[in-house]
mmCIF file of C-alpha atoms in Angstrom:
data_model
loop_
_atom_site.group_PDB
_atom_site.id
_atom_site.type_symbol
_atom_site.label_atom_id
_atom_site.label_comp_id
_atom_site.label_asym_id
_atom_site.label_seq_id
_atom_site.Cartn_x
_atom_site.Cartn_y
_atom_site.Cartn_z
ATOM 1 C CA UNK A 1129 -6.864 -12.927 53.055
ATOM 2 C CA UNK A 1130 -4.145 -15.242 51.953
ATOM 3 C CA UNK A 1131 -5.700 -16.302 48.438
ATOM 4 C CA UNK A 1132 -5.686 -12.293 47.981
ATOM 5 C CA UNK A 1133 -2.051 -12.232 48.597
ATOM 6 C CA UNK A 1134 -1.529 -14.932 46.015
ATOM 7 C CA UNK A 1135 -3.509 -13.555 43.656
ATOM 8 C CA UNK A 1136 -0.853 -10.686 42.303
ATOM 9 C CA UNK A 1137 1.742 -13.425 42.515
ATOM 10 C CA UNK A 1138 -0.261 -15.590 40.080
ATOM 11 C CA UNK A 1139 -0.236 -12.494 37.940
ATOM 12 C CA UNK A 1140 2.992 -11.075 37.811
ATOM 13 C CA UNK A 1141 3.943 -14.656 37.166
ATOM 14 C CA UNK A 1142 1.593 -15.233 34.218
ATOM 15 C CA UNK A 1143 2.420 -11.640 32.792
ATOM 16 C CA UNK A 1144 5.834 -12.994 32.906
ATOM 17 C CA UNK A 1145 5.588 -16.332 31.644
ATOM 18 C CA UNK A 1146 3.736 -14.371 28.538
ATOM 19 C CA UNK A 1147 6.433 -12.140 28.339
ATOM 20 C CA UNK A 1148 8.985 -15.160 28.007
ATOM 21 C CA UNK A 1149 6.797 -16.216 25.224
ATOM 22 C CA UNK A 1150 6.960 -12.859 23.500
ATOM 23 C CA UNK A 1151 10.790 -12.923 23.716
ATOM 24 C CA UNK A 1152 11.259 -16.464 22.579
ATOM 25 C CA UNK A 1153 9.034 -15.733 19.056
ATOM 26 C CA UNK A 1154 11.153 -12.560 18.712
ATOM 27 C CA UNK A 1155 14.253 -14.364 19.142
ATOM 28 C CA UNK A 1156 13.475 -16.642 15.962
ATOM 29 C CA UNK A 1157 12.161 -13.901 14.189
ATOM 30 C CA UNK A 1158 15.149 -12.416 11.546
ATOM 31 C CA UNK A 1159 14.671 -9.537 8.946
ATOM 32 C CA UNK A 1160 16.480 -10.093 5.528
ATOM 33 C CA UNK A 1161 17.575 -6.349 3.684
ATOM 34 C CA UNK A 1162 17.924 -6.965 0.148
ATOM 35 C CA UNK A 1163 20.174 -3.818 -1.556
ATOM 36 C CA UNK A 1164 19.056 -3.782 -5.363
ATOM 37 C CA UNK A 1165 22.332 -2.377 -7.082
ATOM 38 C CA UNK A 1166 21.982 -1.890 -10.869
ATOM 39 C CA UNK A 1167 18.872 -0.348 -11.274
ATOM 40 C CA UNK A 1168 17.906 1.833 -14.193
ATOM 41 C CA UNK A 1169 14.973 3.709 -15.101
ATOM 42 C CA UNK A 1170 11.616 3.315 -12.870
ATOM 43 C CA UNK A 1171 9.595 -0.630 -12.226
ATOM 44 C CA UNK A 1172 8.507 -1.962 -9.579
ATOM 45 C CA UNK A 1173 11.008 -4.804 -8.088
ATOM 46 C CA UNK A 1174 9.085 -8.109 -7.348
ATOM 47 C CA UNK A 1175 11.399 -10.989 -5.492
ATOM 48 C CA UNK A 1176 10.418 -14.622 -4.679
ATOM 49 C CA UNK A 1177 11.927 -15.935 -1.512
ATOM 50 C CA UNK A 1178 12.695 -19.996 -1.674
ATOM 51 C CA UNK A 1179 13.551 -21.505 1.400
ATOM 52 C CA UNK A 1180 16.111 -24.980 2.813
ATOM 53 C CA UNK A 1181 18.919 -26.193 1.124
ATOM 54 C CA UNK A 1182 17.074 -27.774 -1.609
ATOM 55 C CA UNK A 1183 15.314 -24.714 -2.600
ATOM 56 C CA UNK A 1184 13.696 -25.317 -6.081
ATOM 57 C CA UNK A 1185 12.687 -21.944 -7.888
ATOM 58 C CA UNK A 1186 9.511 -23.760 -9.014
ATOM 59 C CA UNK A 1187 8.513 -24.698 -5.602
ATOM 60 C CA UNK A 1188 6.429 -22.286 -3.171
ATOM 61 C CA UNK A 1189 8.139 -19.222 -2.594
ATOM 62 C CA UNK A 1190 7.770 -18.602 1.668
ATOM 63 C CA UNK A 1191 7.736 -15.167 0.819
ATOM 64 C CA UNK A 1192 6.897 -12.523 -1.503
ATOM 65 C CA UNK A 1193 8.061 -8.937 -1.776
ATOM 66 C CA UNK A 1194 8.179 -5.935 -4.051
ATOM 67 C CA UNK A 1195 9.494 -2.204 -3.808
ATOM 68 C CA UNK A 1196 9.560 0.917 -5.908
ATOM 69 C CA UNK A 1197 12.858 1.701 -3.840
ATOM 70 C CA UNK A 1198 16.372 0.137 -3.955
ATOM 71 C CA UNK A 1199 15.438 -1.595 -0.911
ATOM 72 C CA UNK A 1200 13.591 -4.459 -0.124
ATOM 73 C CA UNK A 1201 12.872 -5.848 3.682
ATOM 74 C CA UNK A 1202 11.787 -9.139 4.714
ATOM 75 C CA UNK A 1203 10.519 -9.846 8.290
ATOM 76 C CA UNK A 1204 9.416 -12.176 10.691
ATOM 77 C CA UNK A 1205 11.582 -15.113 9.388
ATOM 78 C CA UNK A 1206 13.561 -17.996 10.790
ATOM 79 C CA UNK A 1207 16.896 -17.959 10.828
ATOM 80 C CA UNK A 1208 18.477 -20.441 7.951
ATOM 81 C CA UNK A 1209 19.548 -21.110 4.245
ATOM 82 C CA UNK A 1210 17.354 -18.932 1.465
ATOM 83 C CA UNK A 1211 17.484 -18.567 -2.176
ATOM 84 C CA UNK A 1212 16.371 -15.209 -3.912
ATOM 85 C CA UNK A 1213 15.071 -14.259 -6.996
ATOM 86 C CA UNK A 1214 13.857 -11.032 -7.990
ATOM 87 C CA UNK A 1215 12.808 -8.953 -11.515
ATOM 88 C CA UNK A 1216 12.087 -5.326 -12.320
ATOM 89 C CA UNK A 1217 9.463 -4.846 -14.088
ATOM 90 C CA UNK A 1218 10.016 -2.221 -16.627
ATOM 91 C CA UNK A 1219 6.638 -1.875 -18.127
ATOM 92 C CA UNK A 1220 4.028 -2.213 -15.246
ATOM 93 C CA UNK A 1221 2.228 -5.731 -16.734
ATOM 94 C CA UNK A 1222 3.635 -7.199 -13.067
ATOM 95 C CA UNK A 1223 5.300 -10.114 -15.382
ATOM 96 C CA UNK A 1224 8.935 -10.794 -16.243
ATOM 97 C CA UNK A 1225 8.672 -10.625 -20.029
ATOM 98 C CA UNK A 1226 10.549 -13.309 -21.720
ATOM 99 C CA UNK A 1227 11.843 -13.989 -25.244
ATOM 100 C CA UNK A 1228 10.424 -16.567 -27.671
ATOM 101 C CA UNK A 1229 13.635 -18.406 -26.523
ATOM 102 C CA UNK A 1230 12.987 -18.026 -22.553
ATOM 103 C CA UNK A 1231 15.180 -15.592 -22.277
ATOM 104 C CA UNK A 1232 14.090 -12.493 -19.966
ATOM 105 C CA UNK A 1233 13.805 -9.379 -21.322
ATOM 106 C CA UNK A 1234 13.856 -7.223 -18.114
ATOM 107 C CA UNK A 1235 16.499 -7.046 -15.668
ATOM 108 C CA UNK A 1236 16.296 -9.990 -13.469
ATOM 109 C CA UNK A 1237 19.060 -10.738 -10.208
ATOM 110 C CA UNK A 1238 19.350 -13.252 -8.061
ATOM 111 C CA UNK A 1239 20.795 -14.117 -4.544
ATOM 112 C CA UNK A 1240 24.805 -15.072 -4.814
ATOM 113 C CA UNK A 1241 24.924 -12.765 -8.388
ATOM 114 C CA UNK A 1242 25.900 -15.553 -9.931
ATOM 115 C CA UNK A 1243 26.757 -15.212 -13.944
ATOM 116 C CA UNK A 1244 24.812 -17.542 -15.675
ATOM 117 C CA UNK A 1245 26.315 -19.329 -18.943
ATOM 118 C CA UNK A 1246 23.730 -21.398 -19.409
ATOM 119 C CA UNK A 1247 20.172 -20.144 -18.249
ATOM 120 C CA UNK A 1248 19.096 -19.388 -14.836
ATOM 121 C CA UNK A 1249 21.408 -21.770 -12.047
ATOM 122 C CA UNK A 1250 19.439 -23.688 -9.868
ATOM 123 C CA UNK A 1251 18.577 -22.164 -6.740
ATOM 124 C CA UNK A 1252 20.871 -24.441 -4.772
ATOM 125 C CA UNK A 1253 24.226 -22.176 -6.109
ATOM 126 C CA UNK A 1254 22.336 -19.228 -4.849
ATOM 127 C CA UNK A 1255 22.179 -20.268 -1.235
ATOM 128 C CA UNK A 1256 22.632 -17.390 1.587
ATOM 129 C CA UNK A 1257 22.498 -18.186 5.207
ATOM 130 C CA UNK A 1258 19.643 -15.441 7.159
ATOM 131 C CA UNK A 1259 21.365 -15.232 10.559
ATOM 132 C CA UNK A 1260 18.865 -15.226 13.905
ATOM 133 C CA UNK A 1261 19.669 -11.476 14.248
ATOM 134 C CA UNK A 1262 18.957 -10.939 10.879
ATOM 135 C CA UNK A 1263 21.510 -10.736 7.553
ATOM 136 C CA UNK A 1264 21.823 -7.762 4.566
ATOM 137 C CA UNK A 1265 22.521 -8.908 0.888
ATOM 138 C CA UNK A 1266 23.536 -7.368 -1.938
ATOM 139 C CA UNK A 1267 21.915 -8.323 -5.459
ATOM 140 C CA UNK A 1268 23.024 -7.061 -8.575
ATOM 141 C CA UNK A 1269 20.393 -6.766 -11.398
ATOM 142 C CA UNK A 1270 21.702 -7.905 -14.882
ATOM 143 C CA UNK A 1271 20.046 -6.188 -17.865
ATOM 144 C CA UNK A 1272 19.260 -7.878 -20.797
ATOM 145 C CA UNK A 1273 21.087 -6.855 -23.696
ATOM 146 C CA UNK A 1274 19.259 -4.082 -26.225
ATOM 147 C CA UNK A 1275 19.087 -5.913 -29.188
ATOM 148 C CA UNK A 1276 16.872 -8.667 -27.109
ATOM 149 C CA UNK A 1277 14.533 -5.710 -25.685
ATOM 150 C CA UNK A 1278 12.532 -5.061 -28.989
#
């Protein structure tokens, strides 16, 4: 009769025990809102997330996103420094279009809005921090000028 006593005990205990585990995973799980400002016309947005603080835009993104909308959601990530990139794609060939100088010819934005002189900066001067309960960034897209469109 005893071990049938116990038995609910060893229960409730490992139902709670799971339940710690639940809350622990949720805890390091953060959601990143990107806010597209700038947008004109219809194209899907497509965004690279780079991750650390030697994020390299040519290096594995650890996520991928796109959106018809001005909003873009990222979930289930850990808290820490990220570097953004992200294009509209104006004619539906799911490619940022470039010049024959490497110059993009769609509007492009990335994490910081930082006004490049010189090219695209490297993702290390677009650095955000994602905070554990999650962080909301604005990212203006900057359109290529008309004369480079044709």
């Amino acid at each position: 009769m005893s071990s049938n006593r116990n038995r609910p005990v060893k229960i409730d205990r490992i139902i709670g025990q799971i339940g710690c585990l639940f809350s622990i995973f949720s805890a390091n799980a953060a959601t990143l809102e990107v806010h597209i400002d700038n947008r004109q016309g219809p194209g899907t947005i497509y965004a690279a997330l780079h991750a650390g603080p030697a994020a390299d835009w040519k290096s594995k993104p650890v996520a991928l996103g796109s959106t018809d909308s001005d909003l873009l959601l990222f979930e289930d990530l850990e808290p820490g420094r990220y570097a953004l990139q992200l294009f509209q794609d104006s004619n539906a060939n799911q490619w940022l279009d470039m010049s024959k100088r490497g110059m993009p010819l769609e509007p492009v934005g990335l994490s910081g809005n930082p006004k490049p002189a010189r090219g695209r900066p490297p993702a290390s001067e677009c650095l955000f921090t994602l905070e554990p309960d999650g962080s909301r960034i604005h990212i203006q897209l900057m359109h290529p000028p008309a004369a480079r469109q044709r």
